Amino acid sequence: MDGKLLASAKARLEQRVSANEAEQRRRQELVYTKAPEMRSVEAELRSLVTKAALTALQHGGDVGAAIDAIAQRSLELQQRRRLLLLNLGLAENYLDEIHTCVHCHDKGYVSGEMCICLETLYRDEARKSLSNMLNITDADFDRFDLSYYSDQIEPGIKEAPRTRMRKIFDFCRVYAQNFRPDADSLLMQGGTGLGKTFLSSCIARTVAEQGFSVVYETAAACIGNFEAQKFARNPEELDRANEQVRRYLGCELMILDDLGTEMAGGFAPTALYTLINTRLASRKATIISTNLSSTELRRRYSEQIVSRLEGEYQELLFIGTDVRKIKKGRKF
C-alpha cells in the first residue's frame, strides 16, 4: 500500500471518530439539560469501575462481598439510567459510544488485520489520487469499442487490427482483474490514438479498486521529478520531488505514459534507467506506453534501457487507425 494514501485514509477515519465523539457530547448535554440527575448517575457509574479495580488491588483475593456490592450498585444505576432515558422518549443506548464501523469500532484494525472500513477508505483515496493524474471517470473496460478497429488485414500485417486489439483488450482486462505486484511488466507500443492510454487507465482503475497502490504519470513529469530530486535548490521542491520519486519506485503498479515525449538527453536516460531497473530488481510491475517503434526506441535510448524493455517487458503492439480521427469523422 501507498503510505501517503494510507495516512490520508487514517486521517479520514480519525475525522469520523471526532464527529462521533462530538455527537455523543451533544446527546449528553441534551439529556443532562432535560434530566439533570443523569449527570450524577453516569459519574457514579464511572467511579464504580475505578472503585472495583482499587478494591481488587488493595484486598487481593478476599474481595467477594465488596465486589458483589459494587456490582449490585452498578445494576441499580444502570436501571435508573434506562428509566431516565425512557422517560425522555429516548432509546436505552442513546448515550452509548457511537461507532460508524461495527467491526473495529473505528479503530481501523481487527486482531491486527486491517478492517474493511479502512480498506474502503484507502481505495477511495487511491481513486481520488488517480483522478488527479488522469480522467478515470470513463476508464471502464466495458467502454472499449472494438468497432473502431478495422476487420481488414493490412499489407505487411498478419492479422486484422480488430483481431489484434481484441486479444490485447482481453489480455489487459485479465491482467487487471488478476493483478499481483510481481505481475509481468508491459510495454504498450503503437501509433497515436490506438487506445494505449485508455486501456492503461482501465488497468489503473481496476487495480486501484482492489486496494493496490498505483501511480500514473507521464514520462515528462516523472523524469522532471527525478531531475528535481537531483538538482533542486529549493528545499520544498526537493521534498516534493523526493516524495514523488519514492512513490514511483515503491508503488505496486507504476504506469508511465507517453514515453518519448520527454525532452531527450540530459538527465532523462539516467532517470529512466533508474526507474526501470529499480522496479525490475524489486519485482514490481510497471506499464510503459509509447508511440515509438522498436527502432525508434533503440535510436533514442541506451542499450541498457532497451535491453531491459525488450527482455523483461511483455510487448503489446497496438495497430489500426487513430480512433480519435475516426470518431471525428463519424460526427459528420
mmCIF file of C-alpha atoms in Angstrom, residues 219-221 223-224 227 258 260-269 300-301:
data_model
loop_
_atom_site.group_PDB
_atom_site.id
_atom_site.type_symbol
_atom_site.label_atom_id
_atom_site.label_comp_id
_atom_site.label_asym_id
_atom_site.label_seq_id
_atom_site.Cartn_x
_atom_site.Cartn_y
_atom_site.Cartn_z
ATOM 1 C CA ALA A 219 7.133 10.330 -18.816
ATOM 2 C CA ALA A 220 7.876 14.068 -18.917
ATOM 3 C CA ALA A 221 6.535 14.692 -15.404
ATOM 4 C CA ILE A 223 11.619 12.441 -15.340
ATOM 5 C CA GLY A 224 11.109 16.044 -14.254
ATOM 6 C CA GLU A 227 15.730 15.808 -12.176
ATOM 7 C CA ASP A 258 3.868 8.623 -23.370
ATOM 8 C CA GLY A 260 9.356 9.525 -25.827
ATOM 9 C CA THR A 261 7.546 12.836 -25.303
ATOM 10 C CA GLU A 262 10.019 13.899 -22.606
ATOM 11 C CA MET A 263 12.987 16.097 -23.559
ATOM 12 C CA ALA A 264 15.732 13.897 -24.991
ATOM 13 C CA GLY A 265 19.210 13.755 -23.497
ATOM 14 C CA GLY A 266 20.321 15.377 -20.292
ATOM 15 C CA PHE A 267 19.317 13.534 -17.144
ATOM 16 C CA ALA A 268 16.429 11.691 -18.800
ATOM 17 C CA PRO A 269 18.287 8.438 -19.664
ATOM 18 C CA ARG A 300 16.667 7.363 -28.578
ATOM 19 C CA TYR A 301 17.689 5.297 -25.544
#
